[in-house]
Coordinates of C-alpha atoms in Angstrom, one line a residue:
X1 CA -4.2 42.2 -10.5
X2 CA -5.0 45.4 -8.5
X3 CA -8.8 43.7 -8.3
X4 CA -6.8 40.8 -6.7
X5 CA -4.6 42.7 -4.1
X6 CA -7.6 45.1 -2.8
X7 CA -10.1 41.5 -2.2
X8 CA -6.5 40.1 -0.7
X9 CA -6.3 42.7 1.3
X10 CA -9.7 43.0 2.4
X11 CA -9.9 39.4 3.4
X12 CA -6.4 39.5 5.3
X13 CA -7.7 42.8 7.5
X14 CA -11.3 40.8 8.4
X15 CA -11.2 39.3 12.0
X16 CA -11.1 35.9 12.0
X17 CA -13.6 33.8 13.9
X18 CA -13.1 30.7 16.1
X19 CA -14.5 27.3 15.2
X20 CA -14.8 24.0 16.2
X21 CA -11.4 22.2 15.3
X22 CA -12.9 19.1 15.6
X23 CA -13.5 16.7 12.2
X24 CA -17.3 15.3 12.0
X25 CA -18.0 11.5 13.5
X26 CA -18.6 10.0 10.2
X27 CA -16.9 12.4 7.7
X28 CA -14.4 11.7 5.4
X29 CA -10.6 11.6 5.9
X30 CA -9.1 14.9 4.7
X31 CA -8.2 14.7 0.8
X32 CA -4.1 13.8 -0.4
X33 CA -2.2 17.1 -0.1
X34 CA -1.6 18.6 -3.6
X35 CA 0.0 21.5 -2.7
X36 CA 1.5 21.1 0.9
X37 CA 4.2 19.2 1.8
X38 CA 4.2 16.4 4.2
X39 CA 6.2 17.2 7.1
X40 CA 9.1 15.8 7.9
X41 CA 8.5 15.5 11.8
X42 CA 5.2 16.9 13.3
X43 CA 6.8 17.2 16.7
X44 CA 8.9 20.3 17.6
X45 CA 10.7 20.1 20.3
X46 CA 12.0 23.5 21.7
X47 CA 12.6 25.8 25.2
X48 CA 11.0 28.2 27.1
X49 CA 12.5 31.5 25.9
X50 CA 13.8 30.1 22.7
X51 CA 12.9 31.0 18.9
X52 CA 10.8 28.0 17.3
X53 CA 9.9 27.5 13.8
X54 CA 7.3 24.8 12.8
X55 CA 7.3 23.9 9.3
X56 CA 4.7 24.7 6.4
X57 CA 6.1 24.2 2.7
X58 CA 4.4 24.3 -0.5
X59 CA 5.5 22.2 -3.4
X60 CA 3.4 25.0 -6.1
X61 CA 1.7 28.5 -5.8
X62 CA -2.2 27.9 -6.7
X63 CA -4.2 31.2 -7.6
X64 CA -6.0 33.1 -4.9
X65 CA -5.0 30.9 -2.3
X66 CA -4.4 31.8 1.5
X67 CA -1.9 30.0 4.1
X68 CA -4.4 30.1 7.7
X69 CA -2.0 29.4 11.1
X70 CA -3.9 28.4 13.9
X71 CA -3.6 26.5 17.4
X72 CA -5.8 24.6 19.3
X73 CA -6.7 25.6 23.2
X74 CA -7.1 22.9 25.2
X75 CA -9.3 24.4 27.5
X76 CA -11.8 25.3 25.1
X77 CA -11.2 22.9 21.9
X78 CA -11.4 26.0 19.9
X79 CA -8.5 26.7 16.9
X80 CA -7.7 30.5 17.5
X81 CA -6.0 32.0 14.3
X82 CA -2.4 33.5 14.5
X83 CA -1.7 34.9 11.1
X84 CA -3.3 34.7 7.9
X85 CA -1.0 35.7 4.2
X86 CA -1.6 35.4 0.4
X87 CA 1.8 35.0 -0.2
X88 CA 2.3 39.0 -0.8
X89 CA 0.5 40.2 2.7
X90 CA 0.3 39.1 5.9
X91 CA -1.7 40.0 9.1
X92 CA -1.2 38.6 12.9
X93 CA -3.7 38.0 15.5
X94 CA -4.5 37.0 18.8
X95 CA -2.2 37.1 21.9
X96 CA 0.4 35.4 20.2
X97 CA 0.4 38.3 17.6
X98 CA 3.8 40.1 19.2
X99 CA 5.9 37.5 19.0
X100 CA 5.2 35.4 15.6
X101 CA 6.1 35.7 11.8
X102 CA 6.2 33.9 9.2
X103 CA 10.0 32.4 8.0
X104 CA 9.3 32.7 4.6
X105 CA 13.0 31.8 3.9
X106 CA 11.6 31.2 -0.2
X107 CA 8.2 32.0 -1.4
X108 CA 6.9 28.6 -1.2
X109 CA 8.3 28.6 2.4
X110 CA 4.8 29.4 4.9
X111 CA 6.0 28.1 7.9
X112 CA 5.4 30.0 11.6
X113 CA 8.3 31.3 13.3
X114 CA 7.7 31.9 17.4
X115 CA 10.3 33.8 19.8
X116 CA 10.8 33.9 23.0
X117 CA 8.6 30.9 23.6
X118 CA 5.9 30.5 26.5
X119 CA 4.9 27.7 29.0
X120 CA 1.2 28.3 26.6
X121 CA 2.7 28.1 23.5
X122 CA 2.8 24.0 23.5
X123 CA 0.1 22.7 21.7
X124 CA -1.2 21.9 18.5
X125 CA -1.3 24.1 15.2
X126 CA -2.8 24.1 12.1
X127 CA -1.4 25.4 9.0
X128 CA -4.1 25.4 6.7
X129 CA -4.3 26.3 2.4
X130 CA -7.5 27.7 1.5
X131 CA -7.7 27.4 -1.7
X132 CA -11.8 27.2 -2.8
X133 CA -12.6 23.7 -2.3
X134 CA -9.4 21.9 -2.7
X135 CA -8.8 23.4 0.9
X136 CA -6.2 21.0 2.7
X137 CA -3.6 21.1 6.0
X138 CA -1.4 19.8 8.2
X139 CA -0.8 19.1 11.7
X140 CA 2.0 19.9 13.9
X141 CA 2.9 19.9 17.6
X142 CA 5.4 22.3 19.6
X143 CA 6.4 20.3 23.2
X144 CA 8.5 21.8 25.8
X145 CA 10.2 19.5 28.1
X146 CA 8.3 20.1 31.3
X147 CA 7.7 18.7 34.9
X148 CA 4.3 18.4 36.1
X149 CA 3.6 19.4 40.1
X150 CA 0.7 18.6 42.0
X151 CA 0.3 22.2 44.4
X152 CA -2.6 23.4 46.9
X153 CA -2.4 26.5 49.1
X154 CA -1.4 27.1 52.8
X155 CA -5.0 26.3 54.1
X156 CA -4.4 23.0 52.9
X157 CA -6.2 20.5 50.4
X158 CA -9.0 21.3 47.9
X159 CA -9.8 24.7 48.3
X160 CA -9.3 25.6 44.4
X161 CA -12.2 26.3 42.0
X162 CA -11.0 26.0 38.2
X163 CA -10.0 29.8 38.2
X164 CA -8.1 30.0 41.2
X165 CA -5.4 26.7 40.5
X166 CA -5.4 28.1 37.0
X167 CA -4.0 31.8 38.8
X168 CA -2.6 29.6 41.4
X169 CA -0.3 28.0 38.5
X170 CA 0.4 31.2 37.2
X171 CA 1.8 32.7 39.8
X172 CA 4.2 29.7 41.0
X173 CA 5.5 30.2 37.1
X174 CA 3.5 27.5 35.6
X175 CA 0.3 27.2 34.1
X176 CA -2.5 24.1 34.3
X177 CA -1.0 21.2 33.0
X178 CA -2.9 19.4 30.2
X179 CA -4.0 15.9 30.0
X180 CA -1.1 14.9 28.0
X181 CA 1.5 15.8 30.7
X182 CA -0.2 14.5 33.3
X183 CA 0.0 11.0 31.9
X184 CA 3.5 11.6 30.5
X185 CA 4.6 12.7 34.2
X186 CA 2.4 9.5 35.6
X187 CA 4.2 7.3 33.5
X188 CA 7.8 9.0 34.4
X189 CA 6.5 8.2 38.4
X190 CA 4.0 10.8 39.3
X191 CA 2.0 9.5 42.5
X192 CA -0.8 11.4 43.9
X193 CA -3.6 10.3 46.4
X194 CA -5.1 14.4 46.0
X195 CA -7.1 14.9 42.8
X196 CA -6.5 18.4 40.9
X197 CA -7.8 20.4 38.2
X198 CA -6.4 20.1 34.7
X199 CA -5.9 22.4 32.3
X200 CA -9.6 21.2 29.8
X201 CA -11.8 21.4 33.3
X202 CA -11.5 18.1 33.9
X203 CA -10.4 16.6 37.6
X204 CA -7.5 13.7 37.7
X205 CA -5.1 11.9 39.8
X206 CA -2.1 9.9 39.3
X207 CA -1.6 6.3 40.7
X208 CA 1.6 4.3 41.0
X209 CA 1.1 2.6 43.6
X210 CA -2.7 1.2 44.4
X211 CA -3.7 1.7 48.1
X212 CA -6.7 1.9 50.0
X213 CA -7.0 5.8 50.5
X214 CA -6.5 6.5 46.8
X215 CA -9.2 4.1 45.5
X216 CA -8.0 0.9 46.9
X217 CA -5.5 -1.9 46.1
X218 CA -8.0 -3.6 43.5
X219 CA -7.9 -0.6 41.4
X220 CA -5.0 -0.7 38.4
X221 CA -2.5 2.0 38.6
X222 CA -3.2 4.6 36.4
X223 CA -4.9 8.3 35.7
X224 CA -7.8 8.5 37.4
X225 CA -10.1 10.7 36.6
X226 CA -13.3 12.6 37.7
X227 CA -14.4 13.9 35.0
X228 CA -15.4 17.0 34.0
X229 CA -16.4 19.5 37.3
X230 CA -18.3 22.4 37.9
X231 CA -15.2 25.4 37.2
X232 CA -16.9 27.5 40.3
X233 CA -18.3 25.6 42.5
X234 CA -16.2 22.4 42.5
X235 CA -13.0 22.4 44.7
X236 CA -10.2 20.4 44.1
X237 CA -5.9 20.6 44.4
X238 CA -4.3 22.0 41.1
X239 CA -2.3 19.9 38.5
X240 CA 1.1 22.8 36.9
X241 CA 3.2 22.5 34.2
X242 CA 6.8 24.1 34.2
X243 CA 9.7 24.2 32.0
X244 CA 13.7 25.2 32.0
X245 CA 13.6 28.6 31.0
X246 CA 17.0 29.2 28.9
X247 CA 19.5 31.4 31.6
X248 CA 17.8 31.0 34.4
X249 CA 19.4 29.6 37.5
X250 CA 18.0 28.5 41.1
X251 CA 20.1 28.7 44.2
X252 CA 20.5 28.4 47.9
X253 CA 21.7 31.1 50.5
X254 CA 22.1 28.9 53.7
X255 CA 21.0 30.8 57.0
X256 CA 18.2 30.9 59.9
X257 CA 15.9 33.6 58.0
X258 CA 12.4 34.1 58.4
X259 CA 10.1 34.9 55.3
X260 CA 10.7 38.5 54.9
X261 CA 14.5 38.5 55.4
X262 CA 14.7 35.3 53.1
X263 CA 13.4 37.4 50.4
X264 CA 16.1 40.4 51.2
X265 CA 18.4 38.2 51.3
X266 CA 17.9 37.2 47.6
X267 CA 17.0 40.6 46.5
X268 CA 20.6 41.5 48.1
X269 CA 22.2 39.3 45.5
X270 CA 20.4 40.6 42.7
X271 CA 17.8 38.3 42.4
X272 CA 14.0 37.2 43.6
X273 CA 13.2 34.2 46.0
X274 CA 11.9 31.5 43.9
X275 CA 8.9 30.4 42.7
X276 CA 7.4 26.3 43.4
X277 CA 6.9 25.9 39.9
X278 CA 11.0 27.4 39.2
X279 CA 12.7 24.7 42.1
X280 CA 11.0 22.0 40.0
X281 CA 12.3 22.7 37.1
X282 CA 15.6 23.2 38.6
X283 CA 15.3 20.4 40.3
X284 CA 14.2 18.5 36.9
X285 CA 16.8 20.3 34.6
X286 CA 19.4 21.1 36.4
X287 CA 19.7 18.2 38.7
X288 CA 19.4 20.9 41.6
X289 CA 19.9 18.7 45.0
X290 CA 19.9 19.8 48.8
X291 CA 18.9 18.6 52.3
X292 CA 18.5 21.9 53.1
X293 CA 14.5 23.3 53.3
X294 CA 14.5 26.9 52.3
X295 CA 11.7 29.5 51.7
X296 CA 9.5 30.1 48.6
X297 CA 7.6 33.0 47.3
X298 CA 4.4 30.9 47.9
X299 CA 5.5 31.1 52.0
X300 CA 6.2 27.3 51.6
X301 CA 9.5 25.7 52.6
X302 CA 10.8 22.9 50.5
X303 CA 13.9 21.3 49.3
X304 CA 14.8 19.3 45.8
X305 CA 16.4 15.6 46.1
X306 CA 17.9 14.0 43.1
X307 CA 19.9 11.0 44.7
X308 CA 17.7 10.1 47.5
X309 CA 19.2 9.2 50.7
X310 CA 18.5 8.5 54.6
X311 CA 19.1 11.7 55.9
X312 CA 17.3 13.5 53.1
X313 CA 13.6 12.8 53.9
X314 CA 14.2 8.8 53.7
X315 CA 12.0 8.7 50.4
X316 CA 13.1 6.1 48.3
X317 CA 12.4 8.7 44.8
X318 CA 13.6 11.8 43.8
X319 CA 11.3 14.5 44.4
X320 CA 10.3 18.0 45.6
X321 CA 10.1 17.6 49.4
X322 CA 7.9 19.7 51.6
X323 CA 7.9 21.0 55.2
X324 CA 4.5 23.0 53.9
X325 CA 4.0 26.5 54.9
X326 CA 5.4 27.1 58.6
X327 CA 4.7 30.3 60.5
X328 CA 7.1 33.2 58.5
X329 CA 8.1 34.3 61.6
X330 CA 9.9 31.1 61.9
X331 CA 13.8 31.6 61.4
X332 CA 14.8 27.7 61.1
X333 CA 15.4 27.8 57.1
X334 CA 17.7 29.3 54.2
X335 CA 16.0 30.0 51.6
X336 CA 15.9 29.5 47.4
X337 CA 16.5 32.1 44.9
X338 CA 16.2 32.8 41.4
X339 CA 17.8 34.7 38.5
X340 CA 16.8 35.0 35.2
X341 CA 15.0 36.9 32.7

């Protein structure tokens, strides 16, 4: 037994390495569980800045066995391990090391506990038995409920390599969106004549409505993609992803400010002017609507519209209007703030 726990131990404190989540063209489908349980649902559906728990049960306790969490990056295709246990020990790692643990509610209870949950936790993960050659696993998926924006800079259209829109995201409170909700957004009426980067390197636009600047009126609406692009030299628009974040709230002080006293103004009621990627989710979440433009941290002036109307733009669909990014010295708008944590 001591034997046991020391080569446990040993195994848990090596560094895992990443591989290729990816199954063979040809090879065979993965064997009947035996000792996992099927899960009930493989989607979880949670909240930025809420606790998460995706399931991993066994139905028996085999000898020398390990339970492997992993999740899948996008970007990369790579599965990047989270924690590793033997039932007795347990070690984290990665980025997502600080804020996981295993539930373990029983001791044949293995599933993954996350809090405080990030725009990059949604994905894919793996929780995997090793167990000599009778290794098996299952497959689960943690969504946020998001809204995809398309967003370029003040010097207007295509000026973003891959590793500026992915910072460019970042800092708007977002990240690159992946393929999955980009379509999920086209299909919910995202229409965009400006390709942008997505989150896997690859380039894409949105099409509602077919027309002759966005590939012409022969071509079916639809995704449409470029494929994958050179992440340096390439330069295209940028595709984000946001989410509600749970006791946040976005606001608007009325007023003929410019730029630098729109953000006083917010910082004089306690909070920070807003972030693009924050007034769409406010806009998507909270049913946040105004006629009124007001500044962004990005130096853009915009205004959300949930019940479109004449004197709100004249756009027949809800949306995220734009003015785009006037001189600051301007003092024509109010301006949007935000508080939360």
């Amino acid at each position: 037994l001591q034997l046991f726990l020391l080569s446990s131990l040993w195994l848990l404190a090596a560094p895992p390495a990443s591989s290729i989540f990816q199954r063979p063209t040809g090879s065979p489908a993965p064997p009947h569980l035996q000792y996992l349980l099927e899960p009930l649902h493989t989607t979880v559906h949670t909240q930025r800045g809420a606790t998460a728990t995706l399931p991993c049960v066994l139905r028996a306790l085999p000898s020398n066995y390990r339970v492997k969490w992993s999740k899948v990056e996008p970007a990369n295709y790579r599965e990047n391990v989270i924690i590793i246990t033997n039932g007795l020990y347990h070690k984290n790692y990665g980025p997502l090391s600080p804020r996981v643990r295993l539930r373990h509610s029983h001791r044949y209870d293995a599933s993954l506990t996350i809090t405080d949950v990030a725009l990059e936790d949604e994905g894919r993960y793996r929780c995997q038995l090793v167990n000599g050659l009778e290794d098996e696993s299952v497959s689960l998926t943690l969504h946020l409920e998001g809204v995809v924006f398309p967003y370029q800079p003040s010097n207007g259209r295509y000026k973003f390599n891959y590793h500026e829109a992915k910072r460019a995201c970042e800092q708007q409170d977002s990240r690159l969106a992946t393929y999955q909700q980009l379509y999920k957004a086209w299909t919910e009426g995202l229409d965009w004549c400006n390709a942008g980067w997505i989150l896997d390197g690859t380039v894409h636009y949105p099409i509602i409505n077919s027309r002759e600047p966005c590939g012409g009126r022969l071509l079916l609406p639809g995704v449409r993609s470029y494929g994958a692009r050179d992440k340096q030299k390439d330069r295209f628009d940028a595709f984000c992803f946001t989410s509600a974040l749970q006791g946040s709230q976005v606001y608007f002080i009325r007023g003929h400010l410019n730029f630098k006293e729109a953000g006083q103004a917010c910082r004089n009621h306690g909070a920070a002017i807003a972030k693009v990627g924050q007034l769409y989710s406010a806009w998507k979440f909270s049913q946040l609507d105004r006629c009124d433009g007001g500044w962004l941290a990005d130096g853009s002036v915009r205004y959300p519209i949930t019940t479109p109307r004449q004197r709100c733009g004249g756009l027949p669909d809800p949306g995220v209007r734009s003015f785009g990014f006037p001189s600051k010295e301007m003092r024509t708008y109010g301006t949007y703030c935000f508080t939360g944590k």
